[in-house]
Coordinates of C-alpha atoms and ligand atoms in Angstrom, one line a residue:
M1 CA 28.4 -26.7 32.5
P2 CA 26.1 -23.7 32.0
R3 CA 23.8 -24.1 28.6
V4 CA 23.8 -21.5 25.9
F5 CA 21.4 -21.3 23.3
S6 CA 20.8 -19.0 20.5
G7 CA 19.1 -18.3 17.4
I8 CA 19.4 -16.7 13.8
Q9 CA 16.9 -16.3 10.8
P10 CA 17.6 -17.7 7.6
T11 CA 16.6 -14.7 5.7
G12 CA 18.7 -12.1 4.1
E13 CA 22.1 -11.9 4.1
V14 CA 24.3 -12.2 7.3
H15 CA 25.7 -8.9 8.2
L16 CA 28.5 -7.8 10.2
G17 CA 25.9 -6.7 13.1
N18 CA 24.9 -10.4 13.2
Y19 CA 28.5 -11.7 13.4
L20 CA 29.7 -9.2 16.0
G21 CA 26.5 -9.0 17.9
A22 CA 26.0 -13.0 18.0
V23 CA 27.7 -15.6 15.6
R24 CA 31.4 -14.3 16.7
R25 CA 30.4 -14.9 20.4
W26 CA 28.9 -18.0 19.6
V27 CA 32.1 -19.7 18.3
H28 CA 33.9 -18.1 21.4
D29 CA 31.4 -19.7 23.9
Q30 CA 31.0 -23.3 22.2
H31 CA 34.5 -24.1 24.1
E32 CA 33.2 -22.8 27.6
F33 CA 29.6 -23.9 27.6
D34 CA 27.3 -26.4 26.4
S35 CA 26.3 -24.6 23.4
I36 CA 23.2 -25.1 21.2
Y37 CA 22.4 -23.0 18.1
C38 CA 19.8 -22.8 15.8
V39 CA 18.7 -21.6 12.4
V40 CA 15.3 -20.4 13.0
D41 CA 13.3 -21.1 9.9
L42 CA 10.1 -21.2 11.5
H43 CA 10.6 -17.5 12.5
A44 CA 11.1 -17.0 8.9
V45 CA 8.0 -17.7 7.9
T46 CA 6.2 -15.2 10.2
L47 CA 6.8 -13.2 6.8
P48 CA 5.9 -14.5 3.2
Q49 CA 9.1 -16.4 1.9
D50 CA 9.9 -18.0 -1.4
R51 CA 10.0 -21.3 -0.8
E52 CA 13.0 -22.2 -2.9
V53 CA 15.0 -19.3 -1.4
L54 CA 14.1 -20.2 2.0
S55 CA 15.3 -23.8 1.9
S56 CA 18.6 -23.0 -0.1
K57 CA 19.3 -19.8 2.6
T58 CA 18.7 -22.4 5.4
R59 CA 21.3 -25.1 4.2
E60 CA 23.4 -22.1 3.3
L61 CA 23.4 -20.6 6.6
V62 CA 24.2 -23.9 8.4
A63 CA 27.4 -23.7 6.2
L64 CA 27.9 -20.2 6.9
L65 CA 28.3 -20.7 10.5
V66 CA 30.4 -23.6 10.3
A67 CA 32.6 -21.7 8.5
A68 CA 32.4 -18.9 10.7
G69 CA 34.0 -21.4 13.3
L70 CA 31.2 -23.5 14.8
D71 CA 32.1 -27.0 15.5
P72 CA 29.5 -29.4 14.8
E73 CA 31.2 -31.9 16.8
V74 CA 31.6 -29.4 19.9
C75 CA 28.4 -27.7 19.9
T76 CA 24.8 -28.3 18.5
L77 CA 23.9 -26.6 15.8
F78 CA 20.4 -27.3 13.8
V79 CA 17.3 -26.3 12.0
Q80 CA 14.6 -25.4 14.1
S81 CA 11.8 -27.0 11.9
H82 CA 13.4 -30.3 12.1
V83 CA 12.5 -30.5 15.9
P84 CA 9.0 -30.3 16.3
E85 CA 9.1 -29.9 19.9
H86 CA 9.7 -25.9 19.2
A87 CA 6.2 -25.5 17.4
Q88 CA 4.7 -27.8 20.2
L89 CA 6.3 -25.9 23.2
G90 CA 5.5 -22.4 21.1
W91 CA 1.9 -23.1 21.5
L92 CA 2.0 -23.6 25.3
M93 CA 4.1 -20.4 25.7
E94 CA 1.2 -18.6 23.6
C95 CA -1.3 -19.8 26.0
T96 CA 1.3 -18.4 28.7
A97 CA 1.8 -15.3 27.3
A98 CA -0.9 -12.1 27.7
F99 CA -2.4 -10.3 24.5
G100 CA -1.2 -7.3 26.0
E101 CA 2.4 -8.0 26.4
L102 CA 2.8 -9.2 23.0
R103 CA 1.3 -6.2 21.9
R104 CA 4.1 -4.2 23.7
M105 CA 6.8 -6.0 21.6
T106 CA 8.6 -3.0 19.8
Q107 CA 9.9 -5.5 17.0
F108 CA 6.4 -6.6 16.0
K109 CA 5.5 -2.8 15.6
E110 CA 8.2 -2.2 13.4
K111 CA 8.3 -5.3 11.3
G112 CA 4.2 -5.1 11.2
D113 CA 4.7 -1.5 9.9
R114 CA 6.7 -2.6 6.8
A115 CA 4.8 -5.8 6.1
D116 CA 2.3 -6.0 3.4
F117 CA 0.6 -8.9 4.9
T118 CA 0.9 -9.0 8.8
S119 CA 0.5 -13.0 9.9
A120 CA -0.8 -13.9 13.4
G121 CA 2.5 -15.7 13.6
L122 CA 4.7 -12.1 13.5
F123 CA 2.5 -11.3 16.4
T124 CA 3.1 -14.3 18.5
Y125 CA 7.0 -14.8 17.3
P126 CA 8.0 -14.1 20.8
A127 CA 6.4 -16.8 22.3
L128 CA 7.9 -19.1 19.8
Q129 CA 11.3 -17.6 20.6
A130 CA 10.6 -18.3 24.6
A131 CA 9.7 -21.8 23.5
D132 CA 13.1 -22.1 21.3
I133 CA 15.3 -21.0 24.9
L134 CA 13.2 -22.9 27.6
L135 CA 13.2 -26.3 25.9
Y136 CA 16.9 -26.7 26.4
D137 CA 17.2 -25.4 30.2
T138 CA 19.0 -22.7 28.8
D139 CA 21.1 -20.4 31.2
R140 CA 22.6 -17.7 29.1
V141 CA 21.5 -16.3 25.7
P142 CA 24.1 -14.6 23.8
V143 CA 22.2 -12.0 21.6
G144 CA 22.5 -8.5 20.2
D145 CA 20.5 -5.5 21.9
D146 CA 17.6 -5.7 19.7
Q147 CA 16.5 -9.0 21.1
R148 CA 16.4 -7.5 24.8
Q149 CA 12.7 -7.2 25.0
H150 CA 12.3 -10.8 23.7
L151 CA 14.5 -12.0 26.2
E152 CA 12.9 -10.3 28.8
L153 CA 9.4 -11.8 27.8
A154 CA 11.2 -15.4 27.8
R155 CA 12.0 -14.9 31.8
D156 CA 8.8 -13.5 32.3
L157 CA 7.0 -16.5 30.7
A158 CA 9.5 -18.9 32.4
E159 CA 8.7 -17.5 35.8
R160 CA 4.8 -17.3 35.3
F161 CA 4.8 -20.9 34.1
N162 CA 6.8 -22.0 37.0
S163 CA 4.5 -20.4 39.4
R164 CA 1.2 -21.6 37.7
Y165 CA 2.3 -25.1 37.3
G166 CA 5.3 -25.8 39.6
S167 CA 8.6 -25.4 39.1
T168 CA 9.5 -26.8 35.1
F169 CA 11.7 -23.9 33.3
I170 CA 15.1 -22.6 34.1
V171 CA 14.8 -18.8 33.9
P172 CA 17.3 -17.6 31.3
E173 CA 19.9 -14.6 31.4
H174 CA 20.4 -12.5 28.7
A175 CA 24.2 -12.2 27.4
I176 CA 24.2 -8.9 25.8
A177 CA 28.2 -7.9 24.9
P178 CA 29.2 -4.7 26.3
V179 CA 30.9 -4.1 22.7
G180 CA 29.2 -5.1 19.2
A181 CA 25.7 -5.5 20.6
R182 CA 24.0 -2.7 18.5
I183 CA 26.1 -2.1 15.1
M184 CA 24.6 0.8 13.0
D185 CA 24.2 1.2 9.5
L186 CA 27.3 2.6 8.0
Q187 CA 25.3 5.4 5.8
E188 CA 22.7 5.9 8.9
P189 CA 24.7 5.4 11.8
T190 CA 21.6 6.1 14.1
R191 CA 19.9 3.0 12.5
K192 CA 21.0 -0.4 13.4
M193 CA 22.5 -2.5 10.7
S194 CA 19.4 -4.7 9.5
K195 CA 19.2 -7.7 7.0
S196 CA 15.4 -6.3 6.4
V197 CA 16.3 -2.8 5.2
D198 CA 17.4 -2.5 1.6
A199 CA 20.3 -0.6 2.4
P200 CA 23.2 -2.2 0.5
Q201 CA 25.8 0.5 1.0
G202 CA 25.1 0.6 5.0
T203 CA 25.2 -2.7 5.3
L204 CA 28.1 -4.9 5.7
L205 CA 27.9 -8.8 4.6
V206 CA 30.2 -11.0 6.2
L207 CA 30.5 -12.5 2.1
D208 CA 31.2 -9.5 0.7
P209 CA 34.4 -9.4 -1.0
P210 CA 37.4 -7.5 0.4
E211 CA 37.5 -4.7 -2.1
V212 CA 33.8 -4.1 -1.1
I213 CA 34.0 -4.2 2.5
T214 CA 36.8 -1.9 2.2
K215 CA 35.0 0.7 0.0
K216 CA 31.7 0.5 2.2
I217 CA 34.0 1.5 5.4
K218 CA 35.9 4.1 3.5
R219 CA 32.7 5.6 2.4
A220 CA 30.9 5.5 6.0
V221 CA 29.2 8.5 6.9
T222 CA 31.1 10.3 9.9
D223 CA 30.7 13.9 11.0
N224 CA 32.4 17.3 10.2
D225 CA 34.1 17.9 13.6
G226 CA 37.2 15.7 12.6
E227 CA 37.8 14.6 16.0
V228 CA 38.1 10.8 16.8
R229 CA 36.2 10.2 20.1
Y230 CA 33.7 7.6 21.2
D231 CA 30.4 9.4 21.6
P232 CA 27.6 7.3 20.2
E233 CA 24.9 10.2 20.7
A234 CA 26.7 13.0 19.4
K235 CA 29.2 10.9 17.1
P236 CA 27.1 7.9 15.7
G237 CA 29.2 7.2 12.5
V238 CA 32.6 7.4 14.5
A239 CA 31.6 5.7 17.4
N240 CA 30.2 2.8 15.2
L241 CA 33.4 2.5 13.4
L242 CA 35.2 2.1 16.8
S243 CA 32.6 -0.3 18.3
I244 CA 33.5 -2.5 14.9
L245 CA 37.1 -2.1 15.3
A246 CA 36.9 -3.2 19.1
G247 CA 34.4 -5.7 18.7
I248 CA 36.9 -7.3 15.9
T249 CA 39.9 -6.7 17.8
G250 CA 38.9 -7.3 21.4
G251 CA 39.5 -3.9 22.5
D252 CA 37.6 -0.8 24.1
P253 CA 36.3 1.5 21.9
A254 CA 37.0 4.5 23.9
E255 CA 40.4 3.5 24.3
L256 CA 41.1 3.1 20.9
A257 CA 39.9 6.4 20.1
D258 CA 42.9 7.9 21.7
R259 CA 45.0 6.3 19.1
Y260 CA 43.5 8.0 15.9
E261 CA 44.0 11.7 15.2
Q262 CA 41.7 11.6 11.9
Y263 CA 39.1 9.6 10.3
G264 CA 41.1 8.1 7.3
P265 CA 43.4 6.0 9.7
L266 CA 40.5 4.9 11.6
K267 CA 38.3 3.5 8.5
A268 CA 41.6 2.1 6.9
D269 CA 42.1 0.0 9.9
T270 CA 38.7 -0.9 10.4
A271 CA 38.6 -2.1 6.7
D272 CA 41.6 -4.0 7.4
A273 CA 40.6 -5.5 10.6
V274 CA 37.2 -6.5 9.2
V275 CA 38.6 -8.0 5.9
E276 CA 41.3 -10.1 8.1
A277 CA 38.6 -11.6 10.4
L278 CA 36.0 -12.5 8.0
R279 CA 38.7 -14.1 5.0
P280 CA 39.1 -17.6 6.8
L281 CA 35.2 -17.6 7.0
Q282 CA 34.8 -16.5 3.6
E283 CA 37.5 -19.5 2.8
R284 CA 35.7 -21.9 4.4
F285 CA 32.3 -21.0 3.4
S286 CA 33.3 -21.3 -0.3
E287 CA 35.0 -25.1 0.4
L288 CA 31.7 -25.9 2.2
S289 CA 29.6 -24.8 -0.7
S290 CA 30.8 -27.6 -2.7
Q291 CA 29.9 -30.1 -0.1
P292 CA 26.0 -29.8 0.5
Q293 CA 26.1 -33.6 1.3
E294 CA 28.6 -32.8 4.5
V295 CA 26.1 -29.9 5.2
D296 CA 22.9 -32.1 5.1
R297 CA 25.1 -34.7 7.5
I298 CA 25.9 -31.5 9.7
I299 CA 22.2 -31.0 9.6
A300 CA 20.6 -34.1 10.4
R301 CA 23.1 -35.0 13.2
G302 CA 22.4 -31.8 15.1
A303 CA 18.2 -32.4 14.6
A304 CA 19.0 -35.5 16.7
K305 CA 21.0 -33.9 18.9
A306 CA 18.6 -31.1 19.6
Q307 CA 15.5 -33.4 19.7
A308 CA 17.0 -35.6 22.6
L309 CA 17.2 -32.7 24.7
A310 CA 14.1 -31.1 23.8
A311 CA 11.6 -34.2 23.9
P312 CA 11.9 -34.5 27.7
T313 CA 11.5 -30.9 28.8
L314 CA 8.3 -30.7 26.6
A315 CA 7.0 -33.6 28.0
K316 CA 7.5 -31.9 31.4
A317 CA 5.7 -29.1 30.4
M318 CA 2.9 -31.1 29.2
L319 CA 2.6 -32.9 32.3
A320 CA 2.7 -29.9 34.6
M321 CA 0.1 -28.2 32.6
G322 CA -2.1 -31.2 32.9
L323 CA -2.3 -32.5 29.2
L324 CA -3.0 -36.4 29.5
P325 CA -0.1 -38.4 28.5
P326 CA -0.7 -40.7 25.8
T327 CA -0.8 -44.1 26.7
Ligands
TYM401 P1 18.1 -12.3 13.9 O1 18.4 -13.2 12.9 O2 17.2 -11.3 13.6 O3 19.4 -11.9 14.3 C1 20.6 -12.7 14.7 C2 21.6 -12.3 15.9 O4 22.2 -11.1 15.4 C3 22.0 -10.0 16.6 N1 21.8 -8.5 15.6 C4 22.6 -7.8 15.7 N2 23.7 -7.3 16.8 C5 24.4 -6.6 16.9 N3 24.2 -5.3 15.9 C6 23.1 -5.5 14.8 N4 23.0 -4.6 13.7 C7 22.4 -6.7 14.9 N5 21.4 -7.1 14.1 C8 21.0 -8.2 14.3 C9 20.6 -10.4 16.8 O5 20.5 -9.8 17.9 C10 20.9 -11.6 17.2 O6 21.3 -12.2 18.4 N6 14.6 -13.5 17.0 C11 16.0 -13.9 16.8 C12 16.3 -15.2 16.4 C13 15.9 -16.3 17.5 C14 16.4 -16.3 18.7 C15 15.6 -17.3 19.7 C16 17.4 -15.7 19.5 C17 14.8 -16.8 17.4 N7 14.8 -17.6 18.6 C18 16.1 -17.9 20.9 C19 17.8 -16.4 20.8 C20 17.4 -17.1 21.1 C21 16.3 -12.9 15.4 O7 15.5 -12.7 14.7 O8 17.5 -12.8 15.2

């Protein structure tokens, strides 16, 4: 069975872009692929984090992923720092990546420009991301469009390592969906919806109450020409609403556009679809929030399952590089 791996950072709040670009697809994939999902706390600390907020967000994100439909009996769900092989293979990947290719990563440039403190880890982050993926002999990586460049790097590093040291890693394919892989900010639809940008009205959080979701969608920026058409270049706001509706209902945004003459009904249907899709998640999340021991049990089991897979791959890579095995 092909193997799927993906990750999400426990920073900020999970928004509709994370949900449509990644989480919703993970829930679907777990029944078709051997699936491994990771809350990447080591990636989160590339920027300074409040220690209490980080640990509670990490547990909360695991609960949210389970509430979204990830079944820990079916897939492997774990916290990155609980499996030390990630950091260990991360170092080997840092030594496989060229300085110049990390310097070309656009996310580093964006995040580095915004940060008060640019850590060395923020720079080498994509090498750790490659390690996350390669540790599990991953075939497919379902991510949003913003991770495309990091995925290309993971492929390049796998190929370089294999050609230097002999066949060790599977070269992974990205799995970027045609719809929902780039959900845009509702107020500034030429910018992607993001946890790191402080734009509460433009960002739909998966835990927003129904009335807040409806209000944010009704106030979403569109344009003045009044025609419902899927044209992301000329009509980014309307195209974004159509992408959201299509991402939720499984339709095609251009075909959905034909059903609407006006923006009002498009917004109303999009809001209803989002509210209904998130309702079960929100209910399960509030149940799980009162069961922290259950969440901790899920986290512990996930780490054991993940480590059993990661340890042999790390040992193979270390041997291939000529690191002396311990006796
Ligand atoms: P993160 O935590 O920023 O985002 C988690 C997932 O959500 C997707 N996403 C979006 N999709 C559609 N529209 C948007 N506006 C949007 N914003 C975010 C992201 O593409 C991602 O799939 N570096 C990664 C985490 C990571 C990872 C990995 C992913 C670490 N190791 C290994 C895959 C494999 C990140 O920061 O995602």
